[in-house]
Amino acid sequence: GNTVSNEQEGFVYSEGNISTDLNSFTNKGNSSVFADGKLDITAAEVENDDSILFSGEGMFITANNVKNTHNSLINSYGDIDITATNEVLNQSSNIESEGSISITADTLTNEKEIFITDWTITYENIAYGIPHLQQKNYYSATRRFLRTIYTGTIVEETDTAKIFADGDICIN
């Protein structure tokens, strides 16, 4: 099948429009696809990994699956329309539009790639005196106990996944 693989700091640029109709479209390894006009990508699988897809006028992505991962950017000065039969995965990456964004997919996942938490557990011995009441049959005492303190910590995390638009956002 027909594929486009723009990799290892590859650069595709058009002062006009860019249009594809493929089985697979891959943009990865700090690569860029820039269209001053519209960017129209139709492919069974679209992968933007550690790279940039940009359009000056509007962007249309149609695929079975769209993956925008590892600090990637899908950006347009115009509207962005992403249609996926199955899944749109935006993982530790951004989808940004100065216009509106429309995403239609069976599943939309917008998440950090890595978010690992853990507990730090510390202990504190506590003792304090209970005062004598100066009454008959009362005595002084000391209350002692061990306090367990759980503090949640983030062990490792990647950048936040963001979808934002100056206009409307429509998710179907």
JSON list of C-alpha atoms in Angstrom, two decimals:
[
{"chain": "A", "resi": 1, "resn": "GLY", "atom": "CA", "xyz": [0.00, 0.00, 0.00]},
{"chain": "A", "resi": 2, "resn": "ASN", "atom": "CA", "xyz": [0.93, 3.61, -0.35]},
{"chain": "A", "resi": 3, "resn": "THR", "atom": "CA", "xyz": [2.59, 5.21, 2.66]},
{"chain": "A", "resi": 4, "resn": "VAL", "atom": "CA", "xyz": [4.27, 8.47, 3.58]},
{"chain": "A", "resi": 5, "resn": "SER", "atom": "CA", "xyz": [6.93, 8.37, 6.25]},
{"chain": "A", "resi": 6, "resn": "ASN", "atom": "CA", "xyz": [8.47, 11.74, 7.16]},
{"chain": "A", "resi": 7, "resn": "GLU", "atom": "CA", "xyz": [11.17, 10.90, 9.72]},
{"chain": "A", "resi": 8, "resn": "GLN", "atom": "CA", "xyz": [14.43, 11.95, 11.40]},
{"chain": "A", "resi": 9, "resn": "GLU", "atom": "CA", "xyz": [13.89, 15.72, 11.21]},
{"chain": "A", "resi": 10, "resn": "GLY", "atom": "CA", "xyz": [12.23, 15.49, 7.82]},
{"chain": "A", "resi": 11, "resn": "PHE", "atom": "CA", "xyz": [10.55, 18.66, 6.56]},
{"chain": "A", "resi": 12, "resn": "VAL", "atom": "CA", "xyz": [7.65, 18.95, 4.11]},
{"chain": "A", "resi": 13, "resn": "TYR", "atom": "CA", "xyz": [6.50, 22.47, 3.21]},
{"chain": "A", "resi": 14, "resn": "SER", "atom": "CA", "xyz": [3.99, 23.99, 0.81]},
{"chain": "A", "resi": 15, "resn": "GLU", "atom": "CA", "xyz": [3.08, 27.64, 0.29]},
{"chain": "A", "resi": 16, "resn": "GLY", "atom": "CA", "xyz": [-0.29, 26.27, -0.78]},
{"chain": "A", "resi": 17, "resn": "ASN", "atom": "CA", "xyz": [-2.22, 23.18, 0.31]},
{"chain": "A", "resi": 18, "resn": "ILE", "atom": "CA", "xyz": [-1.07, 19.66, 1.12]},
{"chain": "A", "resi": 19, "resn": "SER", "atom": "CA", "xyz": [-3.43, 16.76, 0.48]},
{"chain": "A", "resi": 20, "resn": "THR", "atom": "CA", "xyz": [-2.90, 13.00, 0.96]},
{"chain": "A", "resi": 21, "resn": "ASP", "atom": "CA", "xyz": [-4.93, 9.82, 0.42]},
{"chain": "A", "resi": 22, "resn": "LEU", "atom": "CA", "xyz": [-2.86, 6.95, 1.81]},
{"chain": "A", "resi": 23, "resn": "ASN", "atom": "CA", "xyz": [-2.82, 3.69, 3.75]},
{"chain": "A", "resi": 24, "resn": "SER", "atom": "CA", "xyz": [-0.37, 5.12, 6.29]},
{"chain": "A", "resi": 25, "resn": "PHE", "atom": "CA", "xyz": [0.89, 8.60, 7.18]},
{"chain": "A", "resi": 26, "resn": "THR", "atom": "CA", "xyz": [3.81, 8.83, 9.66]},
{"chain": "A", "resi": 27, "resn": "ASN", "atom": "CA", "xyz": [5.46, 12.03, 10.84]},
{"chain": "A", "resi": 28, "resn": "LYS", "atom": "CA", "xyz": [8.05, 11.30, 13.54]},
{"chain": "A", "resi": 29, "resn": "GLY", "atom": "CA", "xyz": [11.51, 11.95, 14.90]},
{"chain": "A", "resi": 30, "resn": "ASN", "atom": "CA", "xyz": [11.28, 15.74, 15.26]},
{"chain": "A", "resi": 31, "resn": "SER", "atom": "CA", "xyz": [9.85, 16.12, 11.75]},
{"chain": "A", "resi": 32, "resn": "SER", "atom": "CA", "xyz": [7.48, 18.74, 10.38]},
{"chain": "A", "resi": 33, "resn": "VAL", "atom": "CA", "xyz": [4.72, 19.05, 7.80]},
{"chain": "A", "resi": 34, "resn": "PHE", "atom": "CA", "xyz": [3.80, 22.70, 7.13]},
{"chain": "A", "resi": 35, "resn": "ALA", "atom": "CA", "xyz": [1.11, 23.96, 4.75]},
{"chain": "A", "resi": 36, "resn": "ASP", "atom": "CA", "xyz": [0.52, 27.70, 4.47]},
{"chain": "A", "resi": 37, "resn": "GLY", "atom": "CA", "xyz": [-2.89, 26.74, 3.09]},
{"chain": "A", "resi": 38, "resn": "LYS", "atom": "CA", "xyz": [-4.92, 23.71, 4.10]},
{"chain": "A", "resi": 39, "resn": "LEU", "atom": "CA", "xyz": [-3.54, 20.38, 5.29]},
{"chain": "A", "resi": 40, "resn": "ASP", "atom": "CA", "xyz": [-5.79, 17.45, 4.37]},
{"chain": "A", "resi": 41, "resn": "ILE", "atom": "CA", "xyz": [-4.56, 14.01, 5.50]},
{"chain": "A", "resi": 42, "resn": "THR", "atom": "CA", "xyz": [-6.61, 10.94, 4.67]},
{"chain": "A", "resi": 43, "resn": "ALA", "atom": "CA", "xyz": [-5.02, 7.65, 5.65]},
{"chain": "A", "resi": 44, "resn": "ALA", "atom": "CA", "xyz": [-5.95, 4.42, 7.41]},
{"chain": "A", "resi": 45, "resn": "GLU", "atom": "CA", "xyz": [-3.39, 5.21, 10.13]},
{"chain": "A", "resi": 46, "resn": "VAL", "atom": "CA", "xyz": [-2.04, 8.66, 11.05]},
{"chain": "A", "resi": 47, "resn": "GLU", "atom": "CA", "xyz": [0.89, 8.92, 13.46]},
{"chain": "A", "resi": 48, "resn": "ASN", "atom": "CA", "xyz": [2.44, 12.20, 14.62]},
{"chain": "A", "resi": 49, "resn": "ASP", "atom": "CA", "xyz": [5.21, 11.24, 17.06]},
{"chain": "A", "resi": 50, "resn": "ASP", "atom": "CA", "xyz": [7.54, 13.90, 18.51]},
{"chain": "A", "resi": 51, "resn": "SER", "atom": "CA", "xyz": [6.73, 16.10, 15.51]},
{"chain": "A", "resi": 52, "resn": "ILE", "atom": "CA", "xyz": [4.59, 18.94, 14.13]},
{"chain": "A", "resi": 53, "resn": "LEU", "atom": "CA", "xyz": [1.63, 19.09, 11.75]},
{"chain": "A", "resi": 54, "resn": "PHE", "atom": "CA", "xyz": [0.76, 22.72, 10.88]},
{"chain": "A", "resi": 55, "resn": "SER", "atom": "CA", "xyz": [-1.70, 24.45, 8.57]},
{"chain": "A", "resi": 56, "resn": "GLY", "atom": "CA", "xyz": [-2.22, 28.13, 8.00]},
{"chain": "A", "resi": 57, "resn": "GLU", "atom": "CA", "xyz": [-5.86, 27.90, 6.89]},
{"chain": "A", "resi": 58, "resn": "GLY", "atom": "CA", "xyz": [-7.38, 24.68, 8.21]},
{"chain": "A", "resi": 59, "resn": "MET", "atom": "CA", "xyz": [-6.65, 21.03, 8.85]},
{"chain": "A", "resi": 60, "resn": "PHE", "atom": "CA", "xyz": [-8.61, 17.87, 8.09]},
{"chain": "A", "resi": 61, "resn": "ILE", "atom": "CA", "xyz": [-7.43, 14.49, 9.34]},
{"chain": "A", "resi": 62, "resn": "THR", "atom": "CA", "xyz": [-9.48, 11.40, 8.45]},
{"chain": "A", "resi": 63, "resn": "ALA", "atom": "CA", "xyz": [-8.30, 7.94, 9.53]},
{"chain": "A", "resi": 64, "resn": "ASN", "atom": "CA", "xyz": [-9.12, 4.77, 11.40]},
{"chain": "A", "resi": 65, "resn": "ASN", "atom": "CA", "xyz": [-6.69, 5.79, 14.15]},
{"chain": "A", "resi": 66, "resn": "VAL", "atom": "CA", "xyz": [-4.94, 9.10, 14.83]},
{"chain": "A", "resi": 67, "resn": "LYS", "atom": "CA", "xyz": [-1.99, 9.13, 17.24]},
{"chain": "A", "resi": 68, "resn": "ASN", "atom": "CA", "xyz": [-0.45, 12.41, 18.42]},
{"chain": "A", "resi": 69, "resn": "THR", "atom": "CA", "xyz": [2.26, 11.37, 20.91]},
{"chain": "A", "resi": 70, "resn": "HIS", "atom": "CA", "xyz": [5.55, 12.30, 22.64]},
{"chain": "A", "resi": 71, "resn": "ASN", "atom": "CA", "xyz": [5.33, 16.10, 22.78]},
{"chain": "A", "resi": 72, "resn": "SER", "atom": "CA", "xyz": [3.86, 16.44, 19.31]},
{"chain": "A", "resi": 73, "resn": "LEU", "atom": "CA", "xyz": [1.84, 19.36, 18.02]},
{"chain": "A", "resi": 74, "resn": "ILE", "atom": "CA", "xyz": [-1.16, 19.50, 15.70]},
{"chain": "A", "resi": 75, "resn": "ASN", "atom": "CA", "xyz": [-1.69, 23.22, 15.07]},
{"chain": "A", "resi": 76, "resn": "SER", "atom": "CA", "xyz": [-3.74, 25.36, 12.72]},
{"chain": "A", "resi": 77, "resn": "TYR", "atom": "CA", "xyz": [-4.50, 29.04, 12.32]},
{"chain": "A", "resi": 78, "resn": "GLY", "atom": "CA", "xyz": [-7.83, 27.82, 10.95]},
{"chain": "A", "resi": 79, "resn": "ASP", "atom": "CA", "xyz": [-10.22, 25.10, 12.11]},
{"chain": "A", "resi": 80, "resn": "ILE", "atom": "CA", "xyz": [-9.13, 21.53, 12.84]},
{"chain": "A", "resi": 81, "resn": "ASP", "atom": "CA", "xyz": [-11.41, 18.62, 11.95]},
{"chain": "A", "resi": 82, "resn": "ILE", "atom": "CA", "xyz": [-10.25, 15.16, 13.08]},
{"chain": "A", "resi": 83, "resn": "THR", "atom": "CA", "xyz": [-12.39, 12.15, 12.21]},
{"chain": "A", "resi": 84, "resn": "ALA", "atom": "CA", "xyz": [-11.31, 8.67, 13.33]},
{"chain": "A", "resi": 85, "resn": "THR", "atom": "CA", "xyz": [-13.32, 5.49, 12.88]},
{"chain": "A", "resi": 86, "resn": "ASN", "atom": "CA", "xyz": [-11.68, 4.04, 16.01]},
{"chain": "A", "resi": 87, "resn": "GLU", "atom": "CA", "xyz": [-9.42, 6.14, 18.23]},
{"chain": "A", "resi": 88, "resn": "VAL", "atom": "CA", "xyz": [-7.83, 9.55, 18.58]},
{"chain": "A", "resi": 89, "resn": "LEU", "atom": "CA", "xyz": [-4.92, 9.33, 21.03]},
{"chain": "A", "resi": 90, "resn": "ASN", "atom": "CA", "xyz": [-3.45, 12.64, 22.22]},
{"chain": "A", "resi": 91, "resn": "GLN", "atom": "CA", "xyz": [-0.75, 11.60, 24.65]},
{"chain": "A", "resi": 92, "resn": "SER", "atom": "CA", "xyz": [1.55, 14.19, 26.26]},
{"chain": "A", "resi": 93, "resn": "SER", "atom": "CA", "xyz": [0.97, 16.36, 23.19]},
{"chain": "A", "resi": 94, "resn": "ASN", "atom": "CA", "xyz": [-1.11, 19.32, 22.03]},
{"chain": "A", "resi": 95, "resn": "ILE", "atom": "CA", "xyz": [-3.93, 19.90, 19.56]},
{"chain": "A", "resi": 96, "resn": "GLU", "atom": "CA", "xyz": [-4.26, 23.68, 19.11]},
{"chain": "A", "resi": 97, "resn": "SER", "atom": "CA", "xyz": [-6.39, 25.85, 16.87]},
{"chain": "A", "resi": 98, "resn": "GLU", "atom": "CA", "xyz": [-6.88, 29.59, 16.51]},
{"chain": "A", "resi": 99, "resn": "GLY", "atom": "CA", "xyz": [-10.26, 28.59, 15.09]},
{"chain": "A", "resi": 100, "resn": "SER", "atom": "CA", "xyz": [-12.46, 25.72, 16.25]},
{"chain": "A", "resi": 101, "resn": "ILE", "atom": "CA", "xyz": [-11.72, 22.03, 16.82]},
{"chain": "A", "resi": 102, "resn": "SER", "atom": "CA", "xyz": [-14.04, 19.15, 15.92]},
{"chain": "A", "resi": 103, "resn": "ILE", "atom": "CA", "xyz": [-13.07, 15.60, 16.93]},
{"chain": "A", "resi": 104, "resn": "THR", "atom": "CA", "xyz": [-15.24, 12.64, 15.96]},
{"chain": "A", "resi": 105, "resn": "ALA", "atom": "CA", "xyz": [-14.06, 9.24, 17.16]},
{"chain": "A", "resi": 106, "resn": "ASP", "atom": "CA", "xyz": [-15.26, 6.07, 18.84]},
{"chain": "A", "resi": 107, "resn": "THR", "atom": "CA", "xyz": [-12.64, 6.75, 21.54]},
{"chain": "A", "resi": 108, "resn": "LEU", "atom": "CA", "xyz": [-10.82, 9.97, 22.40]},
{"chain": "A", "resi": 109, "resn": "THR", "atom": "CA", "xyz": [-7.93, 9.59, 24.86]},
{"chain": "A", "resi": 110, "resn": "ASN", "atom": "CA", "xyz": [-6.30, 12.81, 26.09]},
{"chain": "A", "resi": 111, "resn": "GLU", "atom": "CA", "xyz": [-3.70, 11.88, 28.71]},
{"chain": "A", "resi": 112, "resn": "LYS", "atom": "CA", "xyz": [-0.18, 12.08, 30.04]},
{"chain": "A", "resi": 113, "resn": "GLU", "atom": "CA", "xyz": [1.89, 9.23, 28.68]},
{"chain": "A", "resi": 114, "resn": "ILE", "atom": "CA", "xyz": [3.47, 8.59, 32.09]},
{"chain": "A", "resi": 115, "resn": "PHE", "atom": "CA", "xyz": [2.01, 9.45, 35.48]},
{"chain": "A", "resi": 116, "resn": "ILE", "atom": "CA", "xyz": [3.46, 7.34, 38.28]},
{"chain": "A", "resi": 117, "resn": "THR", "atom": "CA", "xyz": [2.67, 8.05, 41.92]},
{"chain": "A", "resi": 118, "resn": "ASP", "atom": "CA", "xyz": [3.83, 6.50, 45.17]},
{"chain": "A", "resi": 119, "resn": "TRP", "atom": "CA", "xyz": [3.48, 6.95, 48.91]},
{"chain": "A", "resi": 120, "resn": "THR", "atom": "CA", "xyz": [6.15, 8.17, 51.26]},
{"chain": "A", "resi": 121, "resn": "ILE", "atom": "CA", "xyz": [5.45, 6.73, 54.71]},
{"chain": "A", "resi": 122, "resn": "THR", "atom": "CA", "xyz": [6.87, 8.30, 57.85]},
{"chain": "A", "resi": 123, "resn": "TYR", "atom": "CA", "xyz": [6.20, 7.64, 61.51]},
{"chain": "A", "resi": 124, "resn": "GLU", "atom": "CA", "xyz": [6.02, 10.00, 64.47]},
{"chain": "A", "resi": 125, "resn": "ASN", "atom": "CA", "xyz": [6.03, 9.02, 68.13]},
{"chain": "A", "resi": 126, "resn": "ILE", "atom": "CA", "xyz": [3.66, 11.27, 70.03]},
{"chain": "A", "resi": 127, "resn": "ALA", "atom": "CA", "xyz": [3.28, 11.55, 73.79]},
{"chain": "A", "resi": 128, "resn": "TYR", "atom": "CA", "xyz": [1.49, 14.13, 75.86]},
{"chain": "A", "resi": 129, "resn": "GLY", "atom": "CA", "xyz": [0.43, 14.37, 79.42]},
{"chain": "A", "resi": 130, "resn": "ILE", "atom": "CA", "xyz": [-3.14, 14.18, 80.57]},
{"chain": "A", "resi": 131, "resn": "PRO", "atom": "CA", "xyz": [-3.48, 16.67, 83.42]},
{"chain": "A", "resi": 132, "resn": "HIS", "atom": "CA", "xyz": [-4.49, 15.63, 86.91]},
{"chain": "A", "resi": 133, "resn": "LEU", "atom": "CA", "xyz": [-7.98, 16.89, 87.71]},
{"chain": "A", "resi": 134, "resn": "GLN", "atom": "CA", "xyz": [-7.18, 17.61, 91.37]},
{"chain": "A", "resi": 135, "resn": "GLN", "atom": "CA", "xyz": [-10.06, 15.39, 92.38]},
{"chain": "A", "resi": 136, "resn": "LYS", "atom": "CA", "xyz": [-10.16, 12.40, 94.66]},
{"chain": "A", "resi": 137, "resn": "ASN", "atom": "CA", "xyz": [-9.44, 9.10, 92.81]},
{"chain": "A", "resi": 138, "resn": "TYR", "atom": "CA", "xyz": [-7.91, 10.90, 89.78]},
{"chain": "A", "resi": 139, "resn": "TYR", "atom": "CA", "xyz": [-4.29, 10.61, 88.73]},
{"chain": "A", "resi": 140, "resn": "SER", "atom": "CA", "xyz": [-1.87, 11.97, 86.11]},
{"chain": "A", "resi": 141, "resn": "ALA", "atom": "CA", "xyz": [-1.31, 9.97, 82.95]},
{"chain": "A", "resi": 142, "resn": "THR", "atom": "CA", "xyz": [0.53, 10.11, 79.64]},
{"chain": "A", "resi": 143, "resn": "ARG", "atom": "CA", "xyz": [-1.07, 9.29, 76.29]},
{"chain": "A", "resi": 144, "resn": "ARG", "atom": "CA", "xyz": [1.38, 7.71, 73.83]},
{"chain": "A", "resi": 145, "resn": "PHE", "atom": "CA", "xyz": [0.82, 6.65, 70.24]},
{"chain": "A", "resi": 146, "resn": "LEU", "atom": "CA", "xyz": [2.60, 6.18, 66.91]},
{"chain": "A", "resi": 147, "resn": "ARG", "atom": "CA", "xyz": [1.25, 8.36, 64.09]},
{"chain": "A", "resi": 148, "resn": "THR", "atom": "CA", "xyz": [1.64, 7.00, 60.54]},
{"chain": "A", "resi": 149, "resn": "ILE", "atom": "CA", "xyz": [1.85, 9.76, 57.91]},
{"chain": "A", "resi": 150, "resn": "TYR", "atom": "CA", "xyz": [1.21, 8.97, 54.24]},
{"chain": "A", "resi": 151, "resn": "THR", "atom": "CA", "xyz": [2.35, 11.59, 51.73]},
{"chain": "A", "resi": 152, "resn": "GLY", "atom": "CA", "xyz": [1.48, 11.13, 48.08]},
{"chain": "A", "resi": 153, "resn": "THR", "atom": "CA", "xyz": [4.29, 11.94, 45.66]},
{"chain": "A", "resi": 154, "resn": "ILE", "atom": "CA", "xyz": [4.64, 12.02, 41.90]},
{"chain": "A", "resi": 155, "resn": "VAL", "atom": "CA", "xyz": [7.55, 9.77, 40.99]},
{"chain": "A", "resi": 156, "resn": "GLU", "atom": "CA", "xyz": [7.57, 10.35, 37.23]},
{"chain": "A", "resi": 157, "resn": "GLU", "atom": "CA", "xyz": [5.37, 12.20, 34.77]},
{"chain": "A", "resi": 158, "resn": "THR", "atom": "CA", "xyz": [5.40, 13.46, 31.21]},
{"chain": "A", "resi": 159, "resn": "ASP", "atom": "CA", "xyz": [3.84, 16.64, 29.85]},
{"chain": "A", "resi": 160, "resn": "THR", "atom": "CA", "xyz": [0.12, 17.18, 30.05]},
{"chain": "A", "resi": 161, "resn": "ALA", "atom": "CA", "xyz": [-2.00, 16.46, 26.98]},
{"chain": "A", "resi": 162, "resn": "LYS", "atom": "CA", "xyz": [-3.93, 19.55, 25.85]},
{"chain": "A", "resi": 163, "resn": "ILE", "atom": "CA", "xyz": [-6.70, 20.29, 23.40]},
{"chain": "A", "resi": 164, "resn": "PHE", "atom": "CA", "xyz": [-7.47, 23.98, 23.12]},
{"chain": "A", "resi": 165, "resn": "ALA", "atom": "CA", "xyz": [-9.05, 26.36, 20.65]},
{"chain": "A", "resi": 166, "resn": "ASP", "atom": "CA", "xyz": [-9.74, 30.06, 20.37]},
{"chain": "A", "resi": 167, "resn": "GLY", "atom": "CA", "xyz": [-13.15, 29.07, 18.98]},
{"chain": "A", "resi": 168, "resn": "ASP", "atom": "CA", "xyz": [-15.44, 26.17, 19.81]},
{"chain": "A", "resi": 169, "resn": "ILE", "atom": "CA", "xyz": [-14.48, 22.58, 20.64]},
{"chain": "A", "resi": 170, "resn": "CYS", "atom": "CA", "xyz": [-16.92, 19.88, 19.52]},
{"chain": "A", "resi": 171, "resn": "ILE", "atom": "CA", "xyz": [-16.27, 16.25, 20.51]},
{"chain": "A", "resi": 172, "resn": "ASN", "atom": "CA", "xyz": [-18.52, 13.54, 19.10]}
]
